[in-house]
XYZ file of C-alpha atoms in Angstrom:
453
model
C 19.844 26.588 51.277
C 19.072 25.470 47.883
C 15.955 26.617 46.177
C 14.253 23.950 44.161
C 12.766 26.257 41.633
C 16.107 27.741 40.744
C 17.611 24.496 39.789
C 18.477 24.292 36.026
C 19.243 21.554 33.750
C 22.975 20.511 33.582
C 24.843 21.274 30.457
C 26.758 17.981 30.063
C 26.247 16.884 26.307
C 28.861 17.526 23.677
C 28.222 17.189 19.916
C 28.716 13.437 19.705
C 26.788 12.677 22.668
C 23.740 14.492 21.367
C 24.138 12.813 17.829
C 24.389 9.431 19.728
C 21.133 10.186 21.520
C 19.549 10.981 18.162
C 20.679 7.785 16.555
C 19.639 5.767 19.599
C 16.163 7.277 19.292
C 16.180 6.375 15.498
C 16.998 2.615 16.198
C 19.223 1.955 13.156
C 18.593 -1.825 13.172
C 14.936 -1.109 12.412
C 15.967 -1.354 8.667
C 16.214 -5.235 9.226
C 13.034 -5.403 11.096
C 10.995 -3.739 8.323
C 12.946 -4.995 5.400
C 10.336 -7.570 4.376
C 7.363 -5.054 4.540
C 9.161 -2.387 2.657
C 10.510 -4.865 -0.064
C 6.809 -6.007 -0.642
C 5.692 -2.256 -0.931
C 8.464 -1.146 -3.249
C 8.704 -4.245 -5.451
C 12.268 -4.757 -4.290
C 13.984 -1.269 -4.065
C 14.333 -0.821 -0.271
C 17.337 1.484 -0.615
C 15.667 3.631 -3.120
C 12.755 4.185 -0.656
C 15.284 5.181 2.031
C 16.864 7.491 -0.262
C 13.684 9.269 -0.989
C 12.716 9.462 2.620
C 16.072 10.992 3.350
C 15.430 13.691 0.898
C 12.096 14.385 2.399
C 13.526 14.493 5.764
C 16.312 16.888 4.830
C 13.979 19.761 4.222
C 12.506 19.565 7.586
C 15.917 18.893 9.284
C 17.085 22.262 7.824
C 14.180 23.967 9.220
C 14.749 22.380 12.785
C 18.446 23.755 12.380
C 17.332 27.143 11.658
C 14.770 27.477 14.642
C 16.873 25.728 17.360
C 19.391 28.664 16.723
C 16.778 31.177 17.240
C 15.097 29.548 20.249
C 17.641 27.437 22.219
C 15.012 25.777 24.343
C 14.249 22.180 25.109
C 10.610 22.565 23.755
C 11.474 21.917 20.063
C 8.376 22.326 17.729
C 6.217 23.391 20.694
C 8.535 26.262 21.535
C 8.905 27.310 17.923
C 5.256 27.571 17.147
C 4.576 29.202 20.440
C 7.039 31.992 19.812
C 6.522 32.524 16.258
C 2.723 32.122 15.767
C 0.786 32.032 19.079
C 1.003 30.431 22.552
C -2.420 28.751 22.014
C -1.284 27.244 18.763
C 2.011 26.387 20.412
C 0.200 24.453 22.974
C -1.838 22.403 20.473
C 1.394 21.464 18.626
C 3.221 20.540 21.910
C 0.083 18.585 23.102
C -0.061 16.685 19.572
C 3.698 16.063 19.722
C 3.267 14.538 23.232
C 1.500 11.667 21.520
C 4.622 10.875 19.648
C 7.047 11.398 22.427
C 5.146 9.827 25.255
C 4.158 6.719 23.479
C 7.460 5.752 22.114
C 8.924 4.847 25.523
C 5.864 2.678 26.085
C 6.339 0.882 22.709
C 9.938 0.245 23.463
C 8.907 -1.253 26.832
C 6.539 -3.443 24.791
C 9.174 -4.541 22.420
C 11.514 -5.575 25.402
C 8.771 -7.555 26.818
C 8.265 -9.577 23.596
C 12.027 -10.222 23.399
C 12.276 -11.337 26.934
C 9.094 -13.423 26.879
C 10.483 -15.279 23.702
C 13.647 -16.176 25.693
C 12.016 -16.896 29.011
C 8.469 -17.902 28.397
C 7.865 -19.222 31.919
C 8.442 -15.880 33.447
C 5.519 -13.455 33.850
C 5.575 -10.843 31.170
C 4.931 -7.953 33.425
C 8.081 -8.756 35.454
C 10.117 -7.661 32.403
C 8.277 -4.497 31.866
C 8.586 -3.369 35.584
C 12.314 -4.209 35.604
C 13.042 -2.361 32.333
C 11.060 0.731 33.127
C 12.365 0.904 36.578
C 16.054 0.742 35.151
C 15.387 3.329 32.318
C 13.407 5.724 34.687
C 16.201 5.473 37.469
C 18.973 6.258 35.112
C 17.180 9.255 33.551
C 16.529 10.670 36.895
C 20.001 10.041 38.139
C 21.935 11.639 35.278
C 21.597 12.891 31.691
C 25.418 12.217 31.375
C 25.053 8.719 32.442
C 21.991 8.073 30.241
C 24.059 9.498 27.431
C 27.192 7.384 28.140
C 24.995 4.160 28.229
C 23.107 5.234 25.169
C 26.475 5.761 23.264
C 27.794 2.334 24.278
C 24.596 0.649 23.108
C 24.666 2.742 19.714
C 28.329 1.661 19.182
C 27.272 -1.916 19.641
C 24.595 -1.550 17.063
C 26.931 -0.011 14.594
C 29.540 -2.695 15.226
C 27.042 -5.443 14.445
C 25.752 -3.499 11.348
C 29.392 -3.532 10.117
C 29.646 -7.193 10.822
C 26.497 -7.749 8.745
C 27.932 -5.673 5.846
C 31.068 -7.735 5.849
C 29.181 -11.077 5.933
C 26.794 -9.792 3.238
C 29.971 -8.955 1.121
C 31.209 -12.512 1.545
C 27.738 -14.308 0.681
C 27.368 -11.937 -2.468
C 30.865 -12.929 -3.516
C 29.817 -16.595 -3.114
C 26.731 -16.202 -5.344
C 23.914 -15.607 -2.894
C 21.159 -13.334 -4.190
C 22.121 -11.052 -6.944
C 25.595 -12.820 -7.004
C 27.567 -9.584 -7.164
C 28.446 -6.764 -4.789
C 28.004 -4.066 -7.373
C 24.462 -4.149 -8.889
C 21.793 -1.466 -9.647
C 18.955 -4.015 -9.125
C 18.309 -2.825 -5.427
C 17.948 0.614 -6.958
C 16.390 0.389 -10.362
C 14.690 -2.358 -12.355
C 11.851 -2.715 -14.919
C 9.129 -3.482 -12.414
C 9.502 -0.454 -10.106
C 6.797 2.300 -9.923
C 6.744 5.756 -8.549
C 3.739 5.110 -6.483
C 5.323 1.989 -4.764
C 8.380 4.030 -4.170
C 6.548 6.799 -2.311
C 4.437 4.303 -0.361
C 7.566 2.614 0.754
C 9.218 6.064 1.497
C 6.238 6.732 3.728
C 6.712 3.665 5.634
C 10.462 4.154 6.114
C 10.199 7.931 6.862
C 9.231 7.104 10.412
C 12.579 5.265 10.836
C 14.002 8.859 10.846
C 11.931 9.897 13.744
C 14.400 10.827 16.310
C 16.525 13.605 14.520
C 13.941 15.988 15.743
C 14.330 14.848 19.413
C 17.975 16.263 19.234
C 16.558 19.700 19.802
C 15.150 18.569 23.224
C 18.670 18.556 24.613
C 19.255 22.399 23.643
C 19.434 23.382 27.410
C 21.821 20.570 28.194
C 24.345 21.047 25.414
C 27.716 22.135 26.518
C 27.594 24.468 23.310
C 24.178 25.330 21.864
C 25.831 26.277 18.480
C 26.427 22.587 17.973
C 22.702 21.896 17.724
C 22.254 22.397 14.018
C 25.295 20.273 13.213
C 24.017 17.577 15.613
C 20.542 17.594 13.645
C 22.043 17.301 10.151
C 24.689 14.693 11.346
C 22.085 12.551 12.908
C 19.901 12.611 9.717
C 22.845 11.906 7.312
C 24.489 9.205 9.468
C 21.103 7.522 10.129
C 20.142 7.910 6.434
C 23.389 6.485 5.342
C 23.098 3.422 7.535
C 19.593 2.826 6.289
C 20.604 3.136 2.736
C 23.651 0.928 2.828
C 21.995 -1.867 5.032
C 18.924 -1.606 2.682
C 21.311 -2.014 -0.412
C 23.090 -5.061 0.839
C 19.825 -6.692 2.308
C 17.991 -6.143 -1.190
C 21.037 -7.473 -2.955
C 21.173 -10.614 -0.808
C 17.283 -10.963 -0.983
C 15.784 -9.756 -4.339
C 12.401 -10.893 -3.104
C 10.772 -11.996 0.275
C 10.096 -15.538 -0.796
C 12.780 -17.073 1.460
C 11.421 -15.400 4.598
C 8.836 -17.459 6.770
C 7.922 -14.244 8.614
C 7.888 -10.939 6.572
C 6.502 -8.572 9.172
C 10.011 -8.840 11.144
C 12.626 -10.182 9.015
C 15.746 -9.440 11.281
C 16.099 -12.844 12.937
C 16.055 -14.514 9.471
C 18.387 -12.298 7.870
C 20.859 -12.798 10.662
C 20.275 -16.619 10.388
C 20.791 -16.799 6.431
C 23.852 -14.442 6.495
C 25.748 -15.686 9.413
C 24.179 -18.863 10.785
C 22.601 -19.551 14.156
C 25.128 -17.874 16.271
C 25.121 -14.559 14.355
C 21.321 -14.715 14.459
C 21.551 -14.694 18.346
C 24.104 -11.941 18.208
C 22.047 -9.962 15.854
C 18.974 -10.256 18.206
C 21.135 -9.004 20.907
C 21.976 -6.001 18.740
C 18.253 -5.451 18.284
C 17.569 -5.585 22.003
C 20.428 -3.016 22.526
C 18.854 -0.785 19.971
C 15.514 -0.993 21.799
C 17.139 -0.076 25.155
C 18.996 2.869 23.445
C 15.817 4.183 21.875
C 14.072 3.694 25.144
C 16.569 5.608 26.979
C 16.709 8.608 24.431
C 12.920 8.765 23.955
C 12.422 8.731 27.752
C 14.741 11.643 28.060
C 13.192 13.608 25.193
C 9.613 13.594 26.346
C 10.638 14.529 29.875
C 12.124 17.677 28.539
C 9.104 18.554 26.526
C 6.956 18.362 29.724
C 9.557 20.235 31.489
C 9.391 23.276 29.134
C 5.388 23.021 28.914
C 5.439 23.151 32.764
C 7.845 26.002 32.935
C 5.675 28.028 30.423
C 2.652 27.346 32.839
C 0.519 25.383 30.290
C 0.920 22.299 32.546
C 0.849 22.565 36.319
C 4.193 24.498 36.859
C 5.090 23.275 40.405
C 5.204 19.693 39.103
C 6.319 19.659 35.476
C 8.957 22.505 35.882
C 10.613 20.968 38.828
C 14.244 20.031 38.540
C 15.862 17.918 41.095
C 18.525 20.028 42.912
C 21.203 17.425 43.130
C 20.693 15.403 39.884
C 19.554 18.455 37.783
C 17.054 16.469 35.770
C 13.322 16.889 35.408
C 12.651 14.128 38.058
C 8.893 14.372 38.221
C 8.490 14.182 34.310
C 10.926 11.109 34.299
C 8.995 9.159 36.763
C 5.627 10.154 35.156
C 6.864 8.882 31.870
C 7.941 5.732 33.696
C 4.553 5.157 35.021
C 3.035 5.626 31.706
C 5.441 3.176 30.278
C 4.167 0.474 32.534
C 1.071 0.256 30.390
C 3.117 -1.858 28.187
C 2.113 -4.717 30.418
C -1.090 -4.697 28.318
C -1.315 -7.451 25.776
C -1.303 -5.293 22.707
C -0.212 -1.754 21.670
C -0.496 -2.091 17.876
C -3.055 0.786 17.431
C -1.107 3.111 20.116
C 2.134 2.482 18.081
C 0.463 3.845 15.173
C -0.533 7.082 16.888
C 3.100 7.879 17.073
C 3.107 9.005 13.436
C 0.361 11.590 13.946
C 2.267 13.478 16.672
C 5.422 13.505 14.569
C 3.877 14.880 11.453
C 2.145 17.697 13.392
C 5.725 18.534 14.801
C 7.361 18.359 11.314
C 4.692 20.469 9.569
C 4.689 23.266 12.176
C 8.451 23.627 12.461
C 8.515 24.254 8.635
C 5.680 26.829 9.079
C 7.597 28.362 11.951
C 10.567 29.142 9.839
C 8.307 31.230 7.496
C 6.433 32.876 10.329
C 9.524 33.988 12.123
C 11.915 34.952 9.288
C 9.370 36.218 6.693
C 6.592 37.629 8.626
C 8.339 38.816 11.670
C 11.818 39.728 10.372
C 10.881 40.593 6.681
C 13.648 38.196 5.248
C 12.253 38.070 1.738
C 14.053 40.910 -0.092
C 16.819 38.719 -1.616
C 17.053 35.653 -3.741
C 18.853 33.878 -0.872
C 16.209 34.851 1.630
C 13.486 33.575 -0.669
C 15.209 30.228 -1.138
C 16.163 29.668 2.554
C 13.070 31.004 4.471
C 10.197 30.528 1.925
C 11.075 27.797 -0.712
C 12.761 25.273 1.583
C 10.384 25.266 4.357
C 7.391 25.099 1.859
C 9.177 22.010 0.435
C 9.575 20.631 3.775
C 5.803 21.191 4.650
C 4.743 20.011 1.287
C 6.675 16.637 1.358
C 5.365 16.022 4.890
C 2.098 16.367 3.283
C 2.710 13.270 1.322
C 3.024 11.628 4.601
C -0.214 12.966 5.774
C -1.944 11.465 2.766
C -0.748 8.153 3.481
C -1.386 8.250 7.227
C -3.512 5.403 8.596
C -7.212 6.150 9.336
C -7.035 4.744 12.818
C -3.895 6.978 13.622
C -5.637 10.001 12.140
C -8.916 9.451 14.325
C -6.940 8.607 17.368
C -4.749 11.660 16.893
C -7.728 13.944 16.465
C -9.276 12.715 19.614
C -6.028 13.372 21.410
C -6.059 16.900 20.178
C -9.666 17.336 21.185
C -8.762 16.421 24.857
C -6.006 19.122 24.691
C -8.433 21.566 23.460
C -10.925 20.863 26.358
C -7.966 21.101 28.845
C -6.921 24.380 27.255
C -10.259 25.812 27.515
C -10.348 24.882 31.168
C -7.048 26.359 31.779
C -7.956 29.698 30.038
C -11.516 29.916 31.037
C -12.746 29.606 27.639
C -9.612 31.691 26.380
C -10.404 34.618 28.453
C -7.105 34.225 30.372
C -3.818 34.350 28.576
C -1.449 31.427 28.754
C 1.545 32.510 30.902
C 4.585 33.552 28.499
C 7.897 32.237 29.116
C 10.390 35.212 28.484
C 13.505 34.252 26.841
C 16.756 35.918 27.918
C 17.878 38.078 25.062
C 21.417 36.698 25.337
C 20.055 33.231 24.576
C 18.467 34.234 21.154
C 20.512 34.007 18.105
C 22.041 36.969 16.443
C 22.207 35.073 13.128
C 18.865 36.493 11.780
């Protein structure tokens, strides 16, 4: 007889499957949606904003790569903070990160609803939300492998369409559209650019990179855990390259946004101007596929975070640490995320969408601090120049550059995030009887810990 509590997550994900999940989470086509906004913010140097954001994200990605080798658990920033600083602080970081992870599937459901209503305006909006959420939830319960396979197909479709855009942009530039030349420095530098504008634009596009951190959530489902650091860096570099190249060609084609009727979401018009009505429809199909891919990946990621928090006992263990004995997926968590995603039936989620940034920044900041806490304070890795550079300077740069994003965080997102953290603290006080009872510790198997200290 199978004991439900002994069931474990299934190791079924190879390197490229994990990278595909990370890219799916990042939604590469978002570069076209936000092009008008970023072009306005930066005075027409969108690719430079992405390049700046890539540099900022690399420091934090390197820190994620270090920590996932030491703690090969699905908990990501929550686990790293918990194990290097304190279980109480780890809970707060995990709780804050939940705001990022649990809201993104809901936002994806909202975007799908908007797409479908625009095509079928006579059909009630709630029907599309229910159908989409049911499909994504069912697939995530059934199999992580199947989720990954469908995600990979959708990501490939996105990449093919992005390649088609580049080819069409090449032709249009050759014919004199925009800058009228393929090789131009105008999208990267011109007399009207300012450092402040570039940093503001970089702050906006940095959140396009959210997803590389979610790669660490699949640590316990990776066929080989040693591939996780490579998967993180590949996700950042591939995603960054796509953003930069697409941003370059889009900016070369559209030196300013005067041709766009709607600058808040320029993807449809970019498709129209570059390839005509047919390509516009195909481009929209790609955006739809990108949203579904992001929905699949984000749904899977938050389910794993809830699973680890349940396994550690900071959430009700019987429910949140449950693994389906046949499918070997955290079925309760997947279904719970699906139920929360149904809130996308509501008419507007603009404010909720902005809260995502708060949770992501909490995670980014504490992953960098975890590197210092683990390697410097616990293992005294500060006696050589290499150690100082790797375990002090690099994570400080990661935390410092993340601070730039904190400075530019919307006031509504900051207030809402602090309210969410306050709720978590109240829950934590209830669980620990005002901190008189210790949070149950999850004991890592020594064999799972990295020897690369």
